[in-house]
């Protein structure tokens, strides 16, 4: 399959080249309506880009998604950046990505301000009482999905268990766990002789820098570095970024509590845009508007860099066994890390039998009855509002 996406007179002869206003308008509108998580977002983009607008062929769309699936960060955002680049080169990719994120980021900043200002009101707490256990159920369903995708053999299962034990009981830094898991799987799959002939790979380089980079004294630098690492290693999307921020923003820097972190995730599931926009909420609580901007910029920066910098190297990346082995090991360990963080969040979300029932209901709807995450999130929001109204009337 020809995956070269360098600009020609037309990227695909049978497909149209949209104008700048059309690109801007489409991705901005998409930014407002793309709710429901990556599956719903990608399905919507397929319908519009392939079936209605004919910007892409089905084969090209599938190839792009296969590439984005290997990268850390939200796949729907990366798809938007990629398509923007294909249609309008570098500036088109940047414009598509920014307009895809901007509406949700603005909404999340407004919600964050409302949360800080009115979050202690009983009505708000009653809504969150329903939302938080539902979010925990959604996270549990996400763990099942990630586990099925990541655990392709016994070694990867062992790496998952090792990551869980190392982080939960030995207190090993989870970033070091992810790097070690990737390297171990790479060593086993590729073998030492071949590994010695393999050029230094980008994931290893990034991982090494992330582990040894000296922190500056500035609070804003701490924030920028934490969110940049979150974006760089968010294999598994928002669930992996949740692990980074729980350990960094909550445990290490104490910018917010576990309960507030869950509140941010609860708000993000009902907000347009990537689930990872809960990082905007974390940034706002840590440093106001400036913190929200820093968090949003740095957590999504790797997606722009990886996609725009890798469009000419898709085949090399997809066919490089060393890179694939490293990423497979990291992905398996990520599941173990997310399980640890989920256990830490249980006391904040499950405070009685009703909350346990809500979490189990959300989990069952997604895993057993194959309901969409968006439907479950909206249903939980409606239940929360009805519960708050009922409590106010009684």
CSV table of C-alpha atoms in Angstrom, one decimal:
chain,number,residue,atom,x,y,z
A,1,UNK,CA,0.0,0.0,0.0
A,2,UNK,CA,1.4,3.4,-1.0
A,3,UNK,CA,1.5,5.5,2.2
A,4,UNK,CA,3.6,8.4,0.9
A,5,UNK,CA,1.5,11.5,1.7
A,6,UNK,CA,3.9,14.2,0.4
A,7,UNK,CA,2.0,16.8,-1.4
A,8,UNK,CA,1.3,16.3,-5.1
A,9,UNK,CA,-0.9,18.2,-7.5
A,10,UNK,CA,-3.6,16.2,-5.8
A,11,UNK,CA,-3.0,13.9,-2.9
A,12,UNK,CA,-5.4,11.4,-4.4
A,13,UNK,CA,-6.5,12.0,-7.9
A,14,UNK,CA,-10.1,10.9,-7.3
A,15,UNK,CA,-10.4,13.1,-4.2
A,16,UNK,CA,-11.0,16.8,-3.9
A,17,UNK,CA,-8.7,19.4,-2.4
A,18,UNK,CA,-10.7,21.4,0.2
A,19,UNK,CA,-10.1,25.2,0.5
A,20,UNK,CA,-8.6,26.8,3.5
A,21,UNK,CA,-11.9,28.1,4.8
A,22,UNK,CA,-13.4,24.6,4.3
A,23,UNK,CA,-10.7,23.0,6.3
A,24,UNK,CA,-11.0,25.6,9.1
A,25,UNK,CA,-14.8,25.4,9.2
A,26,UNK,CA,-14.9,21.6,9.1
A,27,UNK,CA,-12.5,20.9,11.9
A,28,UNK,CA,-13.8,23.7,14.1
A,29,UNK,CA,-17.4,22.3,13.8
A,30,UNK,CA,-16.0,18.9,14.5
A,31,UNK,CA,-14.3,20.3,17.6
A,32,UNK,CA,-17.7,21.3,18.9
A,33,UNK,CA,-19.6,18.0,18.2
A,34,UNK,CA,-16.9,15.3,18.7
A,35,UNK,CA,-18.1,13.9,22.0
A,36,UNK,CA,-18.1,10.3,23.1
A,37,UNK,CA,-14.5,9.3,23.1
A,38,UNK,CA,-12.2,8.1,20.3
A,39,UNK,CA,-14.4,5.3,18.8
A,40,UNK,CA,-17.3,7.7,18.3
A,41,UNK,CA,-15.1,10.5,17.1
A,42,UNK,CA,-13.2,8.3,14.6
A,43,UNK,CA,-16.5,6.8,13.3
A,44,UNK,CA,-17.9,10.3,12.8
A,45,UNK,CA,-14.7,11.4,11.0
A,46,UNK,CA,-14.8,8.3,8.7
A,47,UNK,CA,-18.4,9.1,7.8
A,48,UNK,CA,-17.6,12.7,6.9
A,49,UNK,CA,-14.1,12.4,5.4
A,50,UNK,CA,-14.6,9.1,3.4
A,51,UNK,CA,-18.3,8.7,2.7
A,52,UNK,CA,-19.6,12.3,2.4
A,53,UNK,CA,-16.7,14.6,1.5
A,54,UNK,CA,-14.5,12.1,-0.3
A,55,UNK,CA,-11.3,13.6,1.1
A,56,UNK,CA,-9.9,10.1,1.6
A,57,UNK,CA,-10.2,6.6,0.3
A,58,UNK,CA,-11.2,3.9,2.7
A,59,UNK,CA,-7.7,2.3,2.3
A,60,UNK,CA,-5.9,5.6,3.0
A,61,UNK,CA,-8.1,6.2,6.1
A,62,UNK,CA,-7.3,2.7,7.5
A,63,UNK,CA,-3.6,3.2,6.8
A,64,UNK,CA,-3.6,6.5,8.7
A,65,UNK,CA,-5.4,5.0,11.6
A,66,UNK,CA,-2.9,2.2,11.8
A,67,UNK,CA,-0.1,4.7,12.1
A,68,UNK,CA,-1.9,6.9,14.7
A,69,UNK,CA,-2.7,3.8,16.7
A,70,UNK,CA,1.1,3.3,17.4
A,71,UNK,CA,1.5,6.8,18.7
A,72,UNK,CA,1.0,8.1,22.3
A,73,UNK,CA,-1.9,10.5,22.6
A,74,UNK,CA,-5.5,10.8,21.3
A,75,UNK,CA,-6.0,9.1,18.0
A,76,UNK,CA,-8.8,11.3,16.8
A,77,UNK,CA,-6.6,14.4,17.2
A,78,UNK,CA,-3.8,12.7,15.4
A,79,UNK,CA,-6.1,11.8,12.6
A,80,UNK,CA,-7.3,15.4,12.3
A,81,UNK,CA,-3.7,16.6,12.2
A,82,UNK,CA,-2.7,14.0,9.6
A,83,UNK,CA,-5.7,14.8,7.3
A,84,UNK,CA,-5.0,18.5,7.6
A,85,UNK,CA,-1.5,17.9,6.5
A,86,UNK,CA,-2.5,15.8,3.6
A,87,UNK,CA,-4.8,18.4,2.3
A,88,UNK,CA,-3.0,21.7,3.2
A,89,UNK,CA,0.6,20.7,4.1
A,90,UNK,CA,2.2,21.8,7.4
A,91,UNK,CA,0.0,24.8,8.2
A,92,UNK,CA,-3.1,22.7,7.3
A,93,UNK,CA,-2.1,20.0,9.8
A,94,UNK,CA,-1.5,22.6,12.6
A,95,UNK,CA,-4.8,24.4,11.8
A,96,UNK,CA,-6.8,21.1,11.8
A,97,UNK,CA,-5.3,20.0,15.1
A,98,UNK,CA,-5.8,23.4,16.8
A,99,UNK,CA,-9.4,23.8,15.7
A,100,UNK,CA,-10.1,20.2,16.7
A,101,UNK,CA,-8.9,20.9,20.3
A,102,UNK,CA,-9.9,24.5,20.8
A,103,UNK,CA,-13.7,24.2,21.4
A,104,UNK,CA,-13.3,21.5,24.0
A,105,UNK,CA,-10.4,23.3,25.7
A,106,UNK,CA,-12.5,26.5,26.0
A,107,UNK,CA,-15.4,24.6,27.4
A,108,UNK,CA,-13.2,22.8,29.9
A,109,UNK,CA,-11.6,26.1,31.1
A,110,UNK,CA,-15.1,27.5,31.6
A,111,UNK,CA,-16.2,24.3,33.5
A,112,UNK,CA,-13.0,24.4,35.6
A,113,UNK,CA,-13.8,28.0,36.6
A,114,UNK,CA,-17.3,27.1,37.5
A,115,UNK,CA,-16.0,24.1,39.5
A,116,UNK,CA,-13.6,26.2,41.5
A,117,UNK,CA,-16.2,28.9,42.1
A,118,UNK,CA,-19.3,26.8,42.8
A,119,UNK,CA,-17.9,23.3,43.3
A,120,UNK,CA,-18.8,23.2,47.0
A,121,UNK,CA,-22.5,23.7,46.4
A,122,UNK,CA,-24.6,20.7,47.4
A,123,UNK,CA,-26.2,20.5,43.9
A,124,UNK,CA,-22.8,20.2,42.2
A,125,UNK,CA,-21.7,17.6,44.7
A,126,UNK,CA,-24.9,15.6,44.1
A,127,UNK,CA,-24.2,15.5,40.3
A,128,UNK,CA,-20.6,14.5,40.9
A,129,UNK,CA,-21.8,11.8,43.4
A,130,UNK,CA,-23.3,10.0,40.4
A,131,UNK,CA,-20.7,10.9,37.8
A,132,UNK,CA,-17.6,9.8,39.7
A,133,UNK,CA,-18.5,6.1,40.1
A,134,UNK,CA,-19.7,6.1,36.5
A,135,UNK,CA,-16.3,7.4,35.5
A,136,UNK,CA,-14.6,4.7,37.5
A,137,UNK,CA,-16.7,2.1,35.6
A,138,UNK,CA,-15.7,3.7,32.3
A,139,UNK,CA,-12.0,3.5,33.3
A,140,UNK,CA,-12.5,-0.2,34.3
A,141,UNK,CA,-14.0,-0.9,30.8
A,142,UNK,CA,-11.0,0.9,29.3
A,143,UNK,CA,-8.6,-1.3,31.1
A,144,UNK,CA,-10.4,-4.4,29.7
A,145,UNK,CA,-10.2,-3.0,26.2
A,146,UNK,CA,-6.5,-2.0,26.5
A,147,UNK,CA,-5.6,-5.3,28.0
A,148,UNK,CA,-7.2,-7.3,25.2
A,149,UNK,CA,-5.3,-5.2,22.7
A,150,UNK,CA,-1.9,-5.3,24.5
A,151,UNK,CA,-1.7,-8.8,25.8
A,152,UNK,CA,-0.7,-10.8,22.7
A,153,UNK,CA,1.5,-13.3,24.4
A,154,UNK,CA,2.8,-14.6,27.8
A,155,UNK,CA,5.7,-12.2,28.0
A,156,UNK,CA,3.5,-9.2,27.6
A,157,UNK,CA,1.2,-10.5,30.3
A,158,UNK,CA,4.2,-11.0,32.6
A,159,UNK,CA,5.2,-7.4,31.9
A,160,UNK,CA,1.8,-6.2,32.9
A,161,UNK,CA,1.9,-8.1,36.2
A,162,UNK,CA,5.5,-6.9,36.8
A,163,UNK,CA,4.5,-3.3,36.2
A,164,UNK,CA,1.6,-3.7,38.6
A,165,UNK,CA,3.7,-5.3,41.3
A,166,UNK,CA,6.6,-2.9,40.8
A,167,UNK,CA,4.5,0.2,41.1
A,168,UNK,CA,2.0,-1.0,43.7
A,169,UNK,CA,4.2,-2.8,46.2
A,170,UNK,CA,7.8,-1.7,45.4
A,171,UNK,CA,7.1,2.0,44.7
A,172,UNK,CA,9.2,2.0,41.6
A,173,UNK,CA,8.7,5.1,39.4
A,174,UNK,CA,6.2,4.3,36.8
A,175,UNK,CA,8.1,6.1,34.0
A,176,UNK,CA,11.1,3.8,34.7
A,177,UNK,CA,8.7,0.8,34.7
A,178,UNK,CA,7.4,1.7,31.2
A,179,UNK,CA,10.9,2.2,29.8
A,180,UNK,CA,12.2,-1.0,31.3
A,181,UNK,CA,9.2,-3.0,30.0
A,182,UNK,CA,9.7,-1.6,26.5
A,183,UNK,CA,13.4,-2.4,26.6
A,184,UNK,CA,12.9,-5.9,28.0
A,185,UNK,CA,10.4,-6.9,25.4
A,186,UNK,CA,12.7,-5.4,22.7
A,187,UNK,CA,15.6,-7.5,24.0
A,188,UNK,CA,13.5,-10.7,24.1
A,189,UNK,CA,11.9,-10.2,20.7
A,190,UNK,CA,14.9,-8.8,18.7
A,191,UNK,CA,17.7,-10.5,20.6
A,192,UNK,CA,20.9,-8.9,21.8
A,193,UNK,CA,23.0,-9.3,18.6
A,194,UNK,CA,20.4,-7.6,16.5
A,195,UNK,CA,19.7,-5.0,19.1
A,196,UNK,CA,23.3,-3.9,19.1
A,197,UNK,CA,23.0,-3.1,15.4
A,198,UNK,CA,19.8,-1.2,15.8
A,199,UNK,CA,20.1,2.6,15.7
A,200,UNK,CA,19.1,4.5,18.8
A,201,UNK,CA,15.3,4.8,18.7
A,202,UNK,CA,13.2,7.8,19.4
A,203,UNK,CA,11.1,6.1,22.2
A,204,UNK,CA,14.3,5.2,24.1
A,205,UNK,CA,15.8,8.6,23.6
A,206,UNK,CA,12.6,10.3,24.9
A,207,UNK,CA,12.4,7.9,27.8
A,208,UNK,CA,16.0,8.5,28.8
A,209,UNK,CA,15.5,12.2,28.7
A,210,UNK,CA,12.3,12.0,30.7
A,211,UNK,CA,14.0,9.9,33.4
A,212,UNK,CA,17.2,12.0,33.9
A,213,UNK,CA,16.1,15.6,32.8
A,214,UNK,CA,16.9,17.9,35.8
A,215,UNK,CA,14.0,19.9,37.1
A,216,UNK,CA,14.2,23.7,37.3
A,217,UNK,CA,12.8,25.6,40.3
A,218,UNK,CA,10.0,27.3,38.4
A,219,UNK,CA,6.5,26.1,39.2
A,220,UNK,CA,5.6,26.6,35.5
A,221,UNK,CA,8.5,24.5,34.4
A,222,UNK,CA,7.4,21.7,36.7
A,223,UNK,CA,3.9,21.9,35.1
A,224,UNK,CA,5.2,22.1,31.5
A,225,UNK,CA,7.5,19.1,32.1
A,226,UNK,CA,4.9,17.0,33.8
A,227,UNK,CA,2.3,17.5,31.0
A,228,UNK,CA,5.0,17.0,28.3
A,229,UNK,CA,5.9,13.7,29.8
A,230,UNK,CA,2.2,12.8,30.1
A,231,UNK,CA,1.7,13.5,26.4
A,232,UNK,CA,4.9,11.6,25.4
A,233,UNK,CA,4.0,8.4,27.2
A,234,UNK,CA,0.2,8.3,27.0
A,235,UNK,CA,0.0,5.0,25.2
A,236,UNK,CA,-3.6,4.1,25.9
A,237,UNK,CA,-4.7,7.7,25.6
A,238,UNK,CA,-6.5,9.4,28.5
A,239,UNK,CA,-6.3,6.3,30.8
A,240,UNK,CA,-2.5,6.4,30.7
A,241,UNK,CA,-2.4,10.1,31.2
A,242,UNK,CA,-4.6,9.6,34.2
A,243,UNK,CA,-1.8,7.5,35.7
A,244,UNK,CA,0.9,10.2,35.1
A,245,UNK,CA,-1.2,13.0,36.6
A,246,UNK,CA,-2.3,11.0,39.6
A,247,UNK,CA,1.3,10.3,40.5
A,248,UNK,CA,2.6,13.7,39.5
A,249,UNK,CA,-0.1,16.4,40.1
A,250,UNK,CA,-1.7,14.6,43.1
A,251,UNK,CA,0.9,12.6,44.9
A,252,UNK,CA,4.1,14.5,44.1
A,253,UNK,CA,3.1,18.2,43.7
A,254,UNK,CA,-0.3,18.1,45.6
A,255,UNK,CA,-1.9,20.5,43.2
A,256,UNK,CA,-5.2,18.7,43.7
A,257,UNK,CA,-6.7,15.7,45.4
A,258,UNK,CA,-7.7,12.3,44.0
A,259,UNK,CA,-11.3,13.3,44.4
A,260,UNK,CA,-10.8,16.5,42.3
A,261,UNK,CA,-8.9,14.5,39.7
A,262,UNK,CA,-11.9,12.2,39.3
A,263,UNK,CA,-14.1,15.3,39.1
A,264,UNK,CA,-12.0,16.5,36.2
A,265,UNK,CA,-12.3,13.2,34.4
A,266,UNK,CA,-16.1,13.3,35.0
A,267,UNK,CA,-16.3,16.7,33.4
A,268,UNK,CA,-14.2,15.6,30.4
A,269,UNK,CA,-16.4,12.7,29.4
A,270,UNK,CA,-19.2,15.2,28.9
A,271,UNK,CA,-17.1,17.7,27.0
A,272,UNK,CA,-16.4,17.8,23.3
A,273,UNK,CA,-12.8,16.9,22.3
A,274,UNK,CA,-10.4,14.2,23.5
A,275,UNK,CA,-10.8,12.7,26.9
A,276,UNK,CA,-7.3,14.0,27.7
A,277,UNK,CA,-8.8,17.5,28.0
A,278,UNK,CA,-9.2,16.7,31.7
A,279,UNK,CA,-5.5,17.7,31.8
A,280,UNK,CA,-6.8,21.3,31.1
A,281,UNK,CA,-8.8,21.0,34.3
A,282,UNK,CA,-5.8,19.8,36.2
A,283,UNK,CA,-3.7,22.7,34.9
A,284,UNK,CA,-6.5,25.2,35.9
A,285,UNK,CA,-6.6,23.9,39.4
A,286,UNK,CA,-2.8,24.0,39.6
A,287,UNK,CA,-2.2,27.4,38.1
A,288,UNK,CA,-5.4,29.1,37.0
A,289,UNK,CA,-5.8,30.2,33.3
A,290,UNK,CA,-2.0,30.1,32.7
A,291,UNK,CA,-1.8,26.6,34.1
A,292,UNK,CA,-4.7,25.5,31.9
A,293,UNK,CA,-3.0,26.9,28.8
A,294,UNK,CA,0.4,25.3,29.8
A,295,UNK,CA,-1.2,21.9,30.4
A,296,UNK,CA,-3.2,21.9,27.2
A,297,UNK,CA,-0.3,23.0,25.0
A,298,UNK,CA,2.3,20.6,26.4
A,299,UNK,CA,0.1,17.5,26.7
A,300,UNK,CA,-0.9,17.7,23.0
A,301,UNK,CA,2.4,19.0,21.7
A,302,UNK,CA,3.8,15.4,21.2
A,303,UNK,CA,0.9,14.5,19.0
A,304,UNK,CA,1.6,17.4,16.6
A,305,UNK,CA,5.4,16.6,16.6
A,306,UNK,CA,5.0,12.9,16.0
A,307,UNK,CA,2.4,13.2,13.3
A,308,UNK,CA,3.8,16.1,11.4
A,309,UNK,CA,7.3,14.8,11.8
A,310,UNK,CA,6.5,11.2,10.8
A,311,UNK,CA,4.3,11.5,7.8
A,312,UNK,CA,7.1,10.6,5.4
A,313,UNK,CA,8.3,7.6,7.5
A,314,UNK,CA,5.1,5.6,8.0
A,315,UNK,CA,6.3,2.5,6.3
A,316,UNK,CA,9.6,2.5,8.1
A,317,UNK,CA,7.9,2.8,11.5
A,318,UNK,CA,5.2,0.2,10.8
A,319,UNK,CA,7.8,-2.3,9.5
A,320,UNK,CA,10.5,-1.7,12.1
A,321,UNK,CA,10.4,-4.7,14.4
A,322,UNK,CA,12.5,-3.0,17.1
A,323,UNK,CA,10.1,0.0,17.4
A,324,UNK,CA,7.1,-2.4,17.4
A,325,UNK,CA,8.6,-4.5,20.1
A,326,UNK,CA,9.5,-1.5,22.3
A,327,UNK,CA,6.0,-0.1,22.0
A,328,UNK,CA,4.3,-3.5,22.7
A,329,UNK,CA,6.2,-3.7,26.0
A,330,UNK,CA,5.3,-0.2,27.0
A,331,UNK,CA,1.6,-0.8,26.1
A,332,UNK,CA,1.5,-3.9,28.3
A,333,UNK,CA,3.1,-2.1,31.2
A,334,UNK,CA,0.7,0.8,30.8
A,335,UNK,CA,-2.2,-1.5,31.6
A,336,UNK,CA,-0.6,-2.5,34.9
A,337,UNK,CA,0.1,1.1,35.8
A,338,UNK,CA,-3.5,2.1,35.1
A,339,UNK,CA,-4.8,-0.7,37.3
A,340,UNK,CA,-2.7,0.6,40.2
A,341,UNK,CA,-4.0,4.2,39.8
A,342,UNK,CA,-7.6,2.9,39.5
A,343,UNK,CA,-7.3,1.1,42.8
A,344,UNK,CA,-6.1,4.4,44.4
A,345,UNK,CA,-9.1,6.2,43.1
A,346,UNK,CA,-11.7,3.6,44.3
A,347,UNK,CA,-12.0,5.2,47.8
A,348,UNK,CA,-12.9,8.5,46.3
A,349,UNK,CA,-15.5,7.2,43.9
A,350,UNK,CA,-17.2,4.3,45.8
A,351,UNK,CA,-18.6,5.6,49.0
A,352,UNK,CA,-21.5,3.3,49.5
A,353,UNK,CA,-23.7,0.7,47.8
A,354,UNK,CA,-25.4,3.2,45.4
A,355,UNK,CA,-22.1,4.3,44.0
A,356,UNK,CA,-20.9,0.7,43.7
A,357,UNK,CA,-24.0,-0.1,41.8
A,358,UNK,CA,-23.5,2.9,39.4
A,359,UNK,CA,-19.9,1.9,38.7
A,360,UNK,CA,-20.9,-1.7,38.0
A,361,UNK,CA,-23.8,-0.5,35.8
A,362,UNK,CA,-21.5,1.7,33.7
A,363,UNK,CA,-18.9,-1.1,33.4
A,364,UNK,CA,-21.5,-3.7,32.4
A,365,UNK,CA,-23.1,-1.4,29.8
A,366,UNK,CA,-19.8,-0.9,28.0
A,367,UNK,CA,-18.2,-4.3,28.4
A,368,UNK,CA,-21.1,-6.7,28.4
A,369,UNK,CA,-23.8,-4.8,26.4
A,370,UNK,CA,-21.4,-3.0,24.1
A,371,UNK,CA,-22.9,0.4,24.7
A,372,UNK,CA,-21.0,3.5,23.6
A,373,UNK,CA,-19.0,5.4,26.2
A,374,UNK,CA,-20.7,8.6,25.1
A,375,UNK,CA,-24.2,7.1,25.9
A,376,UNK,CA,-23.0,5.9,29.3
A,377,UNK,CA,-21.4,9.3,30.1
A,378,UNK,CA,-24.5,11.3,29.1
A,379,UNK,CA,-26.7,8.9,30.9
A,380,UNK,CA,-24.7,9.3,34.1
A,381,UNK,CA,-24.8,13.1,33.7
A,382,UNK,CA,-28.6,13.0,33.3
A,383,UNK,CA,-28.9,10.7,36.3
A,384,UNK,CA,-26.7,13.1,38.3
A,385,UNK,CA,-28.8,16.1,37.4
A,386,UNK,CA,-32.0,14.3,38.3
A,387,UNK,CA,-30.5,13.1,41.6
A,388,UNK,CA,-29.5,16.7,42.4
A,389,UNK,CA,-33.0,18.0,41.6
A,390,UNK,CA,-34.6,15.3,43.6
A,391,UNK,CA,-32.4,16.1,46.6
A,392,UNK,CA,-33.2,19.8,46.3
A,393,UNK,CA,-36.9,19.2,46.2
A,394,UNK,CA,-37.0,16.8,49.2
